[in-house]
Coordinates of C-alpha atoms in Angstrom, one line a residue:
M5 CA 20.4 -20.0 23.3
P6 CA 18.1 -21.3 20.5
V7 CA 17.3 -18.8 17.7
D8 CA 13.5 -18.8 18.5
R9 CA 14.2 -18.1 22.2
L10 CA 16.6 -15.3 21.3
S11 CA 14.1 -13.8 18.9
G12 CA 11.4 -14.0 21.6
T13 CA 13.8 -12.3 24.1
L14 CA 14.5 -9.5 21.6
K15 CA 10.9 -9.0 20.9
S16 CA 10.0 -8.8 24.6
R17 CA 12.8 -6.3 25.2
S18 CA 11.8 -4.1 22.3
G19 CA 8.2 -4.1 23.3
R20 CA 7.0 -4.7 19.7
E21 CA 7.0 -7.6 17.3
H22 CA 8.5 -5.7 14.4
S23 CA 11.4 -3.2 14.5
W24 CA 12.7 -0.8 11.9
G25 CA 15.7 -1.7 9.9
L26 CA 19.0 0.2 10.0
R27 CA 18.3 2.0 6.8
L28 CA 14.9 3.2 7.9
Q29 CA 16.2 4.3 11.2
L30 CA 19.0 6.4 9.7
L31 CA 16.6 7.9 7.1
A32 CA 14.1 8.8 9.8
I33 CA 16.9 10.5 11.9
L34 CA 18.2 12.4 8.8
T35 CA 14.6 13.3 7.8
L36 CA 14.0 14.8 11.2
S37 CA 17.3 16.7 11.3
L38 CA 16.8 18.2 7.8
S39 CA 13.1 18.9 8.1
P40 CA 13.5 22.3 9.8
L41 CA 15.6 23.6 6.9
L42 CA 13.0 22.4 4.4
V43 CA 10.2 23.9 6.4
L44 CA 12.0 27.2 6.6
S45 CA 12.7 27.2 2.9
V46 CA 9.1 26.4 2.1
A47 CA 7.9 29.1 4.5
Q48 CA 10.3 31.6 3.0
G49 CA 9.0 30.7 -0.5
V50 CA 5.4 31.1 0.6
I51 CA 6.1 34.5 2.1
E52 CA 7.9 35.7 -1.0
F53 CA 5.1 34.2 -3.1
R54 CA 2.4 36.2 -1.2
E55 CA 4.5 39.4 -1.3
E56 CA 5.0 39.1 -5.0
R57 CA 1.3 38.2 -5.5
A58 CA 0.3 41.4 -3.6
K59 CA 2.9 43.3 -5.7
Q60 CA 1.5 42.0 -8.9
R61 CA -2.1 42.7 -7.8
D62 CA -1.2 46.3 -6.9
S63 CA 0.5 46.7 -10.2
A64 CA -2.5 45.4 -12.0
Y65 CA -4.8 47.7 -10.1
S66 CA -2.5 50.7 -10.8
V67 CA -2.5 49.9 -14.6
L68 CA -6.3 49.5 -14.5
V69 CA -6.8 52.7 -12.7
Q70 CA -4.5 54.6 -15.0
T71 CA -6.0 53.2 -18.2
S72 CA -9.5 53.6 -17.0
A73 CA -8.8 57.3 -16.1
D74 CA -7.4 57.8 -19.7
L75 CA -10.3 56.1 -21.2
A76 CA -12.8 57.9 -19.1
A77 CA -11.2 61.2 -20.2
E78 CA -11.7 60.2 -23.9
I79 CA -15.3 59.3 -23.1
D80 CA -15.8 62.6 -21.2
R81 CA -14.5 64.5 -24.3
A82 CA -17.0 62.6 -26.4
S83 CA -19.6 63.7 -23.9
G84 CA -18.4 67.3 -24.3
V85 CA -18.8 67.0 -28.1
A86 CA -22.3 65.7 -27.7
T87 CA -23.2 68.5 -25.3
A88 CA -21.7 71.1 -27.6
L89 CA -23.6 69.8 -30.6
A90 CA -26.8 69.6 -28.6
N91 CA -26.4 73.3 -27.7
Y92 CA -25.7 74.3 -31.3
P93 CA -28.4 76.7 -32.5
D94 CA -31.3 75.0 -34.3
M95 CA -29.5 71.7 -34.1
A96 CA -32.8 69.8 -33.7
T97 CA -34.0 71.2 -37.1
L98 CA -30.7 71.0 -38.9
R99 CA -30.9 68.8 -42.0
G100 CA -29.4 68.2 -45.4
R101 CA -25.9 69.0 -46.6
R102 CA -25.2 71.4 -43.9
C103 CA -25.9 68.9 -41.2
V104 CA -23.8 66.2 -42.7
E105 CA -20.8 68.6 -43.2
T106 CA -21.0 69.8 -39.6
L107 CA -21.0 66.3 -38.2
R108 CA -18.2 65.2 -40.5
A109 CA -16.0 68.1 -39.5
V110 CA -16.5 67.3 -35.8
R111 CA -15.8 63.5 -36.4
A112 CA -12.6 64.2 -38.4
A113 CA -11.1 65.9 -35.3
Q114 CA -11.3 62.6 -33.3
P115 CA -10.4 59.3 -35.1
I116 CA -11.8 57.3 -32.2
Y117 CA -15.3 58.5 -33.2
S118 CA -17.0 55.9 -35.4
N119 CA -19.9 58.1 -36.3
I120 CA -21.9 61.2 -35.2
K121 CA -25.7 61.0 -35.8
L122 CA -28.6 63.4 -35.5
V123 CA -31.7 61.4 -34.5
D124 CA -35.2 62.8 -34.6
A125 CA -37.8 62.2 -31.9
D126 CA -39.1 59.1 -33.7
G127 CA -35.7 57.4 -33.7
V128 CA -35.0 58.0 -37.3
I129 CA -31.4 59.1 -38.3
A130 CA -31.9 62.6 -39.7
C131 CA -28.3 62.9 -40.8
A132 CA -24.9 61.3 -39.9
A133 CA -21.2 61.9 -40.5
V134 CA -21.2 58.4 -42.1
E135 CA -23.8 57.8 -44.7
T136 CA -26.6 55.5 -43.8
V137 CA -26.5 52.2 -45.5
N138 CA -30.2 51.6 -45.7
E139 CA -32.5 54.6 -45.2
S140 CA -35.6 52.4 -44.6
Q141 CA -33.9 50.6 -41.6
A142 CA -32.3 53.7 -40.0
E143 CA -34.5 53.6 -36.9
L144 CA -33.0 53.6 -33.4
A145 CA -36.3 53.9 -31.4
G146 CA -35.9 50.4 -30.0
L147 CA -32.4 51.0 -28.5
D148 CA -32.1 51.2 -24.8
W149 CA -30.2 54.5 -24.7
F150 CA -32.7 56.2 -27.0
I151 CA -35.6 55.1 -24.8
R152 CA -33.9 56.4 -21.7
L153 CA -33.4 59.8 -23.4
G154 CA -37.1 59.8 -24.4
E155 CA -38.0 59.1 -20.7
G156 CA -36.2 62.3 -19.6
E157 CA -32.5 61.6 -19.1
Q158 CA -30.3 64.4 -20.4
E159 CA -27.2 62.2 -21.2
V160 CA -26.8 58.5 -21.5
Y161 CA -24.0 56.0 -22.2
S162 CA -24.9 52.9 -24.0
D163 CA -23.3 49.5 -23.8
I164 CA -21.4 48.1 -26.8
Y165 CA -23.8 47.1 -29.6
L166 CA -23.7 46.5 -33.4
D167 CA -24.5 49.6 -35.5
W168 CA -25.7 47.9 -38.6
W169 CA -27.3 51.1 -40.0
T170 CA -24.1 53.0 -40.8
V171 CA -20.7 51.7 -39.9
Q172 CA -21.9 48.1 -39.4
R173 CA -19.5 47.3 -36.5
P174 CA -19.6 47.4 -32.7
V175 CA -19.9 50.9 -31.2
M176 CA -20.5 52.5 -27.9
T177 CA -22.7 55.6 -27.9
V178 CA -22.6 58.8 -25.9
A179 CA -26.0 60.5 -26.5
R180 CA -27.4 64.0 -25.5
R181 CA -31.1 64.8 -25.4
L182 CA -32.5 67.5 -27.7
G183 CA -35.5 69.4 -26.6
R184 CA -37.8 72.4 -27.5
D185 CA -39.9 73.9 -24.7
G186 CA -39.3 70.8 -22.6
E187 CA -40.4 68.3 -25.2
F188 CA -38.2 65.5 -26.6
A189 CA -37.0 66.5 -30.0
G190 CA -34.4 63.8 -30.7
A191 CA -30.7 63.2 -29.8
I192 CA -27.1 63.8 -30.7
A193 CA -25.3 60.4 -30.7
V194 CA -21.5 60.2 -30.7
D195 CA -20.5 56.6 -31.5
I196 CA -17.1 55.6 -30.2
D197 CA -15.2 52.8 -31.9
P198 CA -14.2 50.2 -29.2
R199 CA -11.3 49.0 -31.4
S200 CA -9.9 52.5 -31.3
L201 CA -10.3 52.6 -27.6
E202 CA -8.5 49.2 -27.3
A203 CA -5.7 50.5 -29.5
L204 CA -5.4 53.5 -27.2
L205 CA -5.3 51.1 -24.2
R206 CA -2.5 49.0 -25.8
T207 CA -0.3 52.1 -25.9
Q208 CA -0.1 51.9 -22.1
D209 CA 3.0 50.3 -20.5
L210 CA 1.5 46.9 -19.7
P211 CA 3.3 44.0 -18.1
P212 CA 4.4 41.1 -20.4
D213 CA 1.7 38.7 -21.5
T214 CA -0.9 41.1 -20.3
S215 CA -3.8 42.3 -22.5
I216 CA -6.6 44.8 -21.9
T217 CA -10.0 44.9 -23.6
L218 CA -13.6 46.0 -23.2
S219 CA -16.8 44.2 -22.4
D220 CA -20.5 45.1 -22.4
A221 CA -22.7 44.7 -19.4
E222 CA -23.6 41.2 -20.6
G223 CA -20.0 40.0 -20.5
N224 CA -19.4 39.9 -24.3
L225 CA -15.8 40.7 -25.0
T226 CA -14.9 43.0 -28.0
G227 CA -11.8 43.3 -30.2
Q228 CA -8.7 41.2 -29.4
H229 CA -8.9 39.0 -26.3
D230 CA -7.8 35.6 -25.1
D231 CA -9.4 33.0 -27.4
R232 CA -9.7 30.5 -24.6
M233 CA -12.2 32.8 -22.8
G234 CA -15.5 33.3 -24.6
R235 CA -17.1 35.7 -22.2
L236 CA -16.6 37.2 -18.7
P237 CA -17.6 35.0 -15.7
E238 CA -21.1 35.9 -14.5
D239 CA -20.0 36.1 -10.9
A240 CA -17.4 38.8 -11.8
I241 CA -20.1 40.9 -13.6
E242 CA -22.4 40.6 -10.6
A243 CA -19.6 41.7 -8.2
V244 CA -18.9 44.7 -10.3
R245 CA -22.6 45.6 -10.4
E246 CA -22.9 45.3 -6.6
T247 CA -19.8 47.2 -5.5
G248 CA -19.0 49.4 -8.5
E249 CA -15.3 48.7 -7.8
P250 CA -12.7 46.6 -9.7
V251 CA -13.0 42.8 -9.1
L252 CA -10.1 40.3 -9.3
V253 CA -10.9 36.8 -10.7
E254 CA -7.9 34.5 -10.2
S255 CA -9.4 31.3 -11.7
V256 CA -11.0 31.6 -15.1
E257 CA -13.0 28.6 -16.4
G258 CA -11.7 27.6 -19.8
A259 CA -8.5 29.7 -19.5
P260 CA -6.2 28.0 -16.9
G261 CA -3.3 30.0 -15.7
R262 CA -5.0 33.3 -16.4
S263 CA -6.4 35.9 -14.0
L264 CA -8.8 38.8 -14.7
L265 CA -9.2 42.3 -13.3
V266 CA -12.6 43.7 -14.2
A267 CA -13.6 47.4 -13.6
P268 CA -16.6 49.5 -14.5
L269 CA -15.8 52.2 -17.1
V270 CA -19.0 54.2 -17.7
G271 CA -21.5 53.6 -15.0
Q272 CA -21.9 49.8 -15.4
E273 CA -22.7 49.6 -19.1
V274 CA -19.1 49.2 -20.2
L275 CA -16.4 47.1 -18.4
M276 CA -12.7 47.2 -18.8
V277 CA -11.0 43.8 -18.5
L278 CA -7.3 43.3 -17.8
T279 CA -6.1 39.8 -18.5
S280 CA -2.7 38.6 -17.2
P281 CA -1.0 35.3 -16.3
S282 CA -1.5 33.9 -12.8
L283 CA 1.3 34.4 -10.5
M284 CA 2.4 30.7 -10.3
L285 CA 2.9 30.7 -14.1
G286 CA 4.9 34.0 -14.3
S287 CA 8.5 33.3 -15.5
W288 CA 10.4 35.1 -12.9
A289 CA 8.0 34.1 -10.1
G290 CA 8.3 30.5 -11.1
F291 CA 12.1 30.8 -10.9
D292 CA 11.8 32.2 -7.4
I293 CA 9.6 29.4 -6.3
V294 CA 12.1 26.9 -7.7
G295 CA 14.9 28.6 -5.9
T296 CA 13.2 28.9 -2.5
V297 CA 11.0 25.7 -2.4
L298 CA 11.7 23.2 -5.1
L299 CA 15.5 23.3 -5.0
P300 CA 15.7 22.8 -1.2
S301 CA 13.2 20.0 -1.5
L302 CA 15.4 18.3 -4.2
M303 CA 18.5 18.7 -2.1
W304 CA 16.6 17.2 0.9
L305 CA 15.6 14.2 -1.2
L306 CA 19.1 13.9 -2.6
A307 CA 20.6 13.8 0.9
L308 CA 18.2 11.0 1.9
L309 CA 19.1 9.1 -1.3
C310 CA 22.8 9.5 -0.7
V311 CA 22.5 8.3 2.9
S312 CA 20.4 5.3 1.8
L313 CA 23.0 4.3 -0.8
A314 CA 25.8 4.9 1.6
V315 CA 24.2 2.7 4.2
D316 CA 23.5 0.0 1.6
F317 CA 27.1 0.1 0.3
F318 CA 29.1 0.4 3.5
V319 CA 26.9 -1.4 6.0
L320 CA 23.9 -3.4 4.8
R321 CA 25.6 -5.4 2.0
W322 CA 28.3 -6.5 4.5
L323 CA 25.8 -7.4 7.2
S324 CA 23.9 -9.4 4.5
Y325 CA 27.2 -11.2 3.7
L326 CA 27.9 -12.0 7.3
G327 CA 24.3 -13.1 7.7
R328 CA 24.8 -15.7 4.9
M329 CA 28.1 -16.8 6.6
A330 CA 26.3 -17.2 9.9
R331 CA 23.6 -19.3 8.2
L332 CA 26.3 -21.5 6.7
Y333 CA 27.9 -21.9 10.1
G334 CA 24.5 -22.8 11.5
A335 CA 24.3 -25.5 8.8
G336 CA 27.5 -27.0 10.1
R337 CA 30.0 -25.6 7.5
L338 CA 32.3 -24.2 10.2
G339 CA 35.4 -24.5 8.0
L340 CA 34.4 -21.6 5.7
Q341 CA 36.2 -18.2 6.1
P342 CA 34.6 -14.8 5.4
V343 CA 37.3 -13.9 2.8
R344 CA 35.3 -11.1 1.1
A345 CA 35.1 -9.2 4.4
T346 CA 38.8 -8.2 4.0
R347 CA 37.5 -5.4 1.7
A348 CA 34.9 -4.2 4.2
P349 CA 35.3 -1.2 6.6
A350 CA 37.4 -1.9 9.8
E351 CA 34.4 -2.4 12.1
I352 CA 32.8 -5.0 9.7
R353 CA 36.2 -6.7 9.3
N354 CA 36.6 -7.0 13.0
L355 CA 33.1 -8.5 13.3
A356 CA 34.0 -11.0 10.5
E357 CA 37.2 -12.0 12.2
T358 CA 35.3 -12.5 15.5
M359 CA 32.8 -14.7 13.7
A360 CA 35.6 -16.7 12.0
S361 CA 37.3 -17.3 15.4
M362 CA 34.0 -18.3 16.9
A363 CA 33.4 -20.8 14.0
N364 CA 36.9 -22.3 14.6
D365 CA 36.2 -22.7 18.3
L366 CA 32.8 -24.2 17.5
E367 CA 34.3 -26.6 15.0
A368 CA 36.9 -27.8 17.6
R369 CA 34.2 -28.1 20.3
T370 CA 32.0 -30.0 17.9
E371 CA 34.7 -32.5 17.0
E372 CA 35.3 -33.0 20.7
L373 CA 31.6 -33.6 21.4
E374 CA 31.3 -35.9 18.5
T375 CA 34.2 -38.0 19.8
E376 CA 32.6 -38.1 23.2
A377 CA 29.2 -39.0 21.7
E378 CA 30.8 -41.9 19.7
Q379 CA 32.5 -43.2 22.8
R380 CA 29.3 -43.0 24.9
G381 CA 27.3 -44.6 22.1
A382 CA 29.7 -47.4 21.9
L383 CA 29.5 -47.9 25.7
L384 CA 25.8 -47.8 25.6
R385 CA 25.6 -50.4 22.8
E386 CA 27.9 -52.6 24.8
I387 CA 25.6 -52.2 27.8
H388 CA 22.6 -53.1 25.7
H389 CA 24.5 -56.1 24.2
R390 CA 25.5 -57.4 27.6
V391 CA 22.0 -57.0 29.0
K392 CA 20.6 -58.9 26.0
N393 CA 23.2 -61.6 26.5
N394 CA 22.4 -61.9 30.2
L395 CA 18.6 -62.1 29.4
Q396 CA 19.4 -64.8 26.8
V397 CA 21.4 -66.7 29.5
T398 CA 18.4 -66.4 31.8
M399 CA 16.1 -67.7 29.0
S400 CA 18.5 -70.6 28.5
F401 CA 18.2 -71.5 32.2
L402 CA 14.4 -71.4 31.9
N403 CA 14.4 -73.6 28.8
I404 CA 16.7 -76.1 30.5
Q405 CA 14.4 -76.1 33.5
S406 CA 11.3 -76.4 31.3
R407 CA 12.7 -79.5 29.5
R408 CA 13.6 -81.2 32.7
T409 CA 10.2 -80.8 34.3
S410 CA 7.4 -83.2 33.5
D411 CA 4.6 -81.0 34.9
V412 CA 2.7 -79.5 32.0
E413 CA 1.6 -76.4 34.0
A414 CA 5.1 -75.8 35.1
R415 CA 6.4 -76.0 31.6
R416 CA 3.7 -73.5 30.5
V417 CA 4.6 -71.0 33.3
L418 CA 8.3 -71.3 32.4
S419 CA 7.5 -70.7 28.7
E420 CA 5.5 -67.6 29.5
A421 CA 8.3 -66.2 31.7
G422 CA 10.7 -67.0 28.8
G423 CA 8.5 -65.0 26.4
R424 CA 8.5 -62.0 28.7
I425 CA 12.3 -62.1 29.1
N426 CA 12.7 -62.6 25.3
A427 CA 10.7 -59.4 24.7
L428 CA 13.1 -57.5 26.9
A429 CA 16.1 -59.0 25.2
L430 CA 14.7 -58.1 21.8
V431 CA 14.3 -54.5 22.9
H432 CA 17.9 -54.3 23.9
R433 CA 19.1 -56.1 20.8
T434 CA 17.1 -53.7 18.6
L435 CA 18.7 -50.7 20.4
Y436 CA 22.3 -51.7 20.1
E437 CA 21.8 -52.7 16.4
N438 CA 20.2 -49.3 15.6
D439 CA 22.3 -46.3 14.5
D440 CA 20.1 -44.1 16.8
L441 CA 20.1 -45.4 20.4
R442 CA 17.2 -43.0 21.3
V443 CA 14.4 -44.8 19.4
V444 CA 13.2 -48.3 18.6
E445 CA 11.9 -49.0 15.1
M446 CA 8.8 -50.9 15.9
R447 CA 7.9 -52.8 12.8
P448 CA 11.0 -55.0 12.5
F449 CA 11.0 -55.3 16.3
L450 CA 7.4 -56.6 16.4
E451 CA 8.1 -59.1 13.5
Q452 CA 11.0 -60.6 15.5
L453 CA 8.9 -60.6 18.7
L454 CA 6.0 -62.4 17.1
Y455 CA 8.3 -64.9 15.5
H456 CA 9.7 -66.0 18.8
L457 CA 6.3 -66.0 20.5
R458 CA 4.9 -68.3 17.7
Q459 CA 7.9 -70.7 18.2
A460 CA 6.9 -70.9 21.9
S461 CA 3.2 -71.4 21.2
T462 CA 3.7 -75.1 20.6
V463 CA 3.2 -75.7 24.3
Y464 CA -0.5 -74.8 23.9
G465 CA -1.1 -77.4 21.2
C466 CA -2.5 -75.1 18.5
D467 CA -1.4 -73.8 15.1
V468 CA -1.6 -70.0 15.1
D469 CA -0.3 -67.6 12.5
T470 CA 0.7 -64.0 13.3
R471 CA 0.6 -60.7 11.4
V472 CA 2.0 -57.3 12.0
E473 CA 0.3 -54.1 10.9
A474 CA 2.6 -51.1 11.6
G475 CA 3.9 -48.2 9.6
D476 CA 7.3 -46.5 10.1
V477 CA 6.6 -45.9 13.8
E478 CA 9.5 -45.2 16.2
L479 CA 9.1 -45.1 20.0
D480 CA 11.3 -44.2 22.9
P481 CA 12.8 -47.2 24.7
D482 CA 11.0 -46.3 27.9
I483 CA 7.7 -46.7 25.9
A484 CA 8.8 -49.6 23.7
I485 CA 9.6 -51.9 26.6
P486 CA 6.1 -51.8 28.3
A487 CA 4.5 -51.9 24.9
A488 CA 6.5 -55.0 24.0
L489 CA 5.5 -56.6 27.3
F490 CA 1.8 -55.7 26.7
I491 CA 1.9 -57.3 23.3
T492 CA 3.7 -60.4 24.7
E493 CA 0.9 -60.8 27.3
A494 CA -1.9 -60.2 24.8
V495 CA -0.5 -62.6 22.2
T496 CA 0.2 -65.3 24.9
N497 CA -3.4 -64.9 26.2
A498 CA -4.7 -65.4 22.7
Y499 CA -2.6 -68.6 22.3
K500 CA -3.9 -69.8 25.6
H501 CA -7.6 -69.0 25.5
A502 CA -8.7 -68.0 22.0
F503 CA -8.1 -71.3 20.2
D504 CA -9.0 -74.9 21.1
P505 CA -6.1 -77.4 21.0
G506 CA -6.1 -79.7 17.9
T507 CA -8.5 -77.5 15.9
S508 CA -8.3 -78.0 12.2
E509 CA -8.7 -74.3 11.2
P510 CA -5.5 -72.3 11.7
G511 CA -5.8 -69.2 13.9
L512 CA -4.6 -65.7 13.3
V513 CA -3.3 -63.1 15.7
T514 CA -2.9 -59.5 14.4
V515 CA -0.8 -56.9 16.1
S516 CA -1.5 -53.3 15.0
L517 CA 0.5 -50.2 15.9
E518 CA -0.6 -46.8 14.6
R519 CA 0.5 -43.3 15.4
I520 CA -2.7 -41.1 15.6
N521 CA -0.8 -37.8 15.7
D522 CA 2.5 -36.4 16.9
E523 CA 1.5 -37.0 20.6
E524 CA -0.5 -40.2 20.6
A525 CA -0.4 -43.8 19.3
T526 CA -2.5 -46.9 19.7
V527 CA -1.5 -50.6 19.9
S528 CA -4.0 -53.4 19.6
V529 CA -3.9 -57.2 19.5
S530 CA -6.8 -59.1 17.9
D531 CA -7.6 -62.7 17.0
N532 CA -10.2 -64.7 15.1
G533 CA -10.8 -67.1 18.0
K534 CA -13.8 -67.9 20.1
G535 CA -14.0 -64.5 21.9
Y536 CA -13.9 -63.5 25.6
A537 CA -14.8 -65.6 28.6
E538 CA -15.6 -63.9 32.0
E539 CA -13.0 -65.9 33.9
I540 CA -10.2 -64.9 31.5
S541 CA -10.5 -61.1 32.3
S542 CA -9.6 -61.7 35.9
G543 CA -6.5 -63.9 35.3
M544 CA -2.9 -63.0 35.8
G545 CA -2.3 -62.1 32.2
S546 CA -5.2 -59.6 32.3
S547 CA -3.8 -58.1 35.5
L548 CA -0.4 -57.7 33.9
M549 CA -1.9 -56.0 30.8
E550 CA -3.9 -53.6 33.1
A551 CA -0.6 -52.7 34.9
L552 CA 1.3 -52.2 31.6
A553 CA -1.5 -50.0 30.3
Q554 CA -1.1 -47.8 33.3
R555 CA 2.6 -47.8 32.8
L556 CA 2.1 -46.5 29.3
G557 CA -0.2 -43.8 30.5
G558 CA -3.2 -45.2 28.7
K559 CA -6.3 -47.3 29.4
L560 CA -7.0 -50.9 28.4
E561 CA -10.1 -51.4 26.3
R562 CA -11.6 -54.8 25.4
S563 CA -13.9 -55.3 22.4
P564 CA -14.9 -58.0 19.8
S565 CA -12.5 -58.1 16.8
P566 CA -13.8 -57.8 13.2
E567 CA -12.8 -61.4 12.7
G568 CA -15.2 -62.6 15.5
G569 CA -12.6 -63.1 18.2
A570 CA -11.3 -60.7 20.9
C571 CA -9.4 -57.4 20.7
V572 CA -7.4 -55.5 23.4
T573 CA -6.4 -51.9 22.7
I574 CA -4.3 -49.2 24.5
R575 CA -4.2 -45.6 23.4
F576 CA -1.1 -44.0 25.0
P577 CA 0.9 -40.8 24.7
T578 CA 4.2 -40.8 23.0

């Protein structure tokens, strides 16, 4: 079966034009077989990841609750100090050295207190544990917490602000209202140092790479914090304001790999911020993900790679080698042996031995067929040779008969019959002289045919030259014979009717053979004579040309030639 037919059969059986290679099929099967293990490993990793994430979140909440409770206790003590001082007799009118010593004594008991101030009703610092830097600027009337006390609140907690009158650093104030007979008489303000609070927070047992700091209600961070994060995200502050509960922020802009836990400390003026690494970047959590997800994935890929290499080494390279041997056998080199296949696996080696045995059988069969073909070719050449000899004998009889007759018309008829027989003889001669008995090389054949026809044209009493215009055209003998007879009749008609006997100008007959495409060709005979006459188109020669055109499967066309004479053309399939 030819290769293209076999390929078409395989395509029709498979139901598709392209099929997967052996490597892809094995990899697909292995992928499907190992995929459940990979999916289970990934699922296990995801479950463990979520469990550890919840564990870390609960741990962070626990730390935040514990530290916020400790910090709230410190702030409550500051509130108690402010309340006690506010209830001190004549505190609103206390001034001078006594006031300063009293406040300093209270401050010395608590190092987290940055300052303790007595503020009059106008917001001016009357006295303070820490001396005022600039008396003329010691006015607190514009601060939010002082305004709220003046509006009637008994106790307020400020956010974190810069105290540039005394200590000149950030403070958080716990203030108590002073009053006489219901009127606002000033305030006792206990300033807490946020840095001391953060130092207290850092004494807590925090997880590694975790920090805790404070923020005011505007999101400004104080003390030591992650330099990559300038301030708290606005959405986290809004969430704390709305719920009053701690808020977890897992993706922080400007600080990748960090998560925040934000909780209100005193009302919503001060926030406590716990900063820790995201779960995926934790060292032990990352190791767990590698062990449960990444490592099985790498093993899965390694298995696919090993199978691919094994298929390549043990199967595909030998199939490629046998494919090259098969192509060499197809090219006729049947004597080659697949020697390299002796190192192949047993199955491949058996296939190679089968191919070698098949090649030996094909070589023997080919030699036998070549011998038979040579014998048949020799016999066929002998047949063509004998047919040509018999036709030449017939031509000799006609020539003898033509020379013995005195009738001019009889001699012309015998000469025309001889020309037709000569055309057949030339075809058979060309066939047995060719190496390929299946085709006739038309150019040398036409040159010989026109030579003999010109030799016979003397019976018409005119001098006519001939010319062949044909490329390397080859025709089947069944087509060449009627084409030769058509050319013989057309040239003979030109000799008979296109030129007047005894004319001084030599005539020219041109025979053209051209292949139009792989399936069609044209043959035409033209002259430079006097053109067509009506009575000529109904003669015997014209009838024979019509019949030969039908034999060729074409149609006879008559037209004037470019030289001014007549032209007959047939376009026929090849």
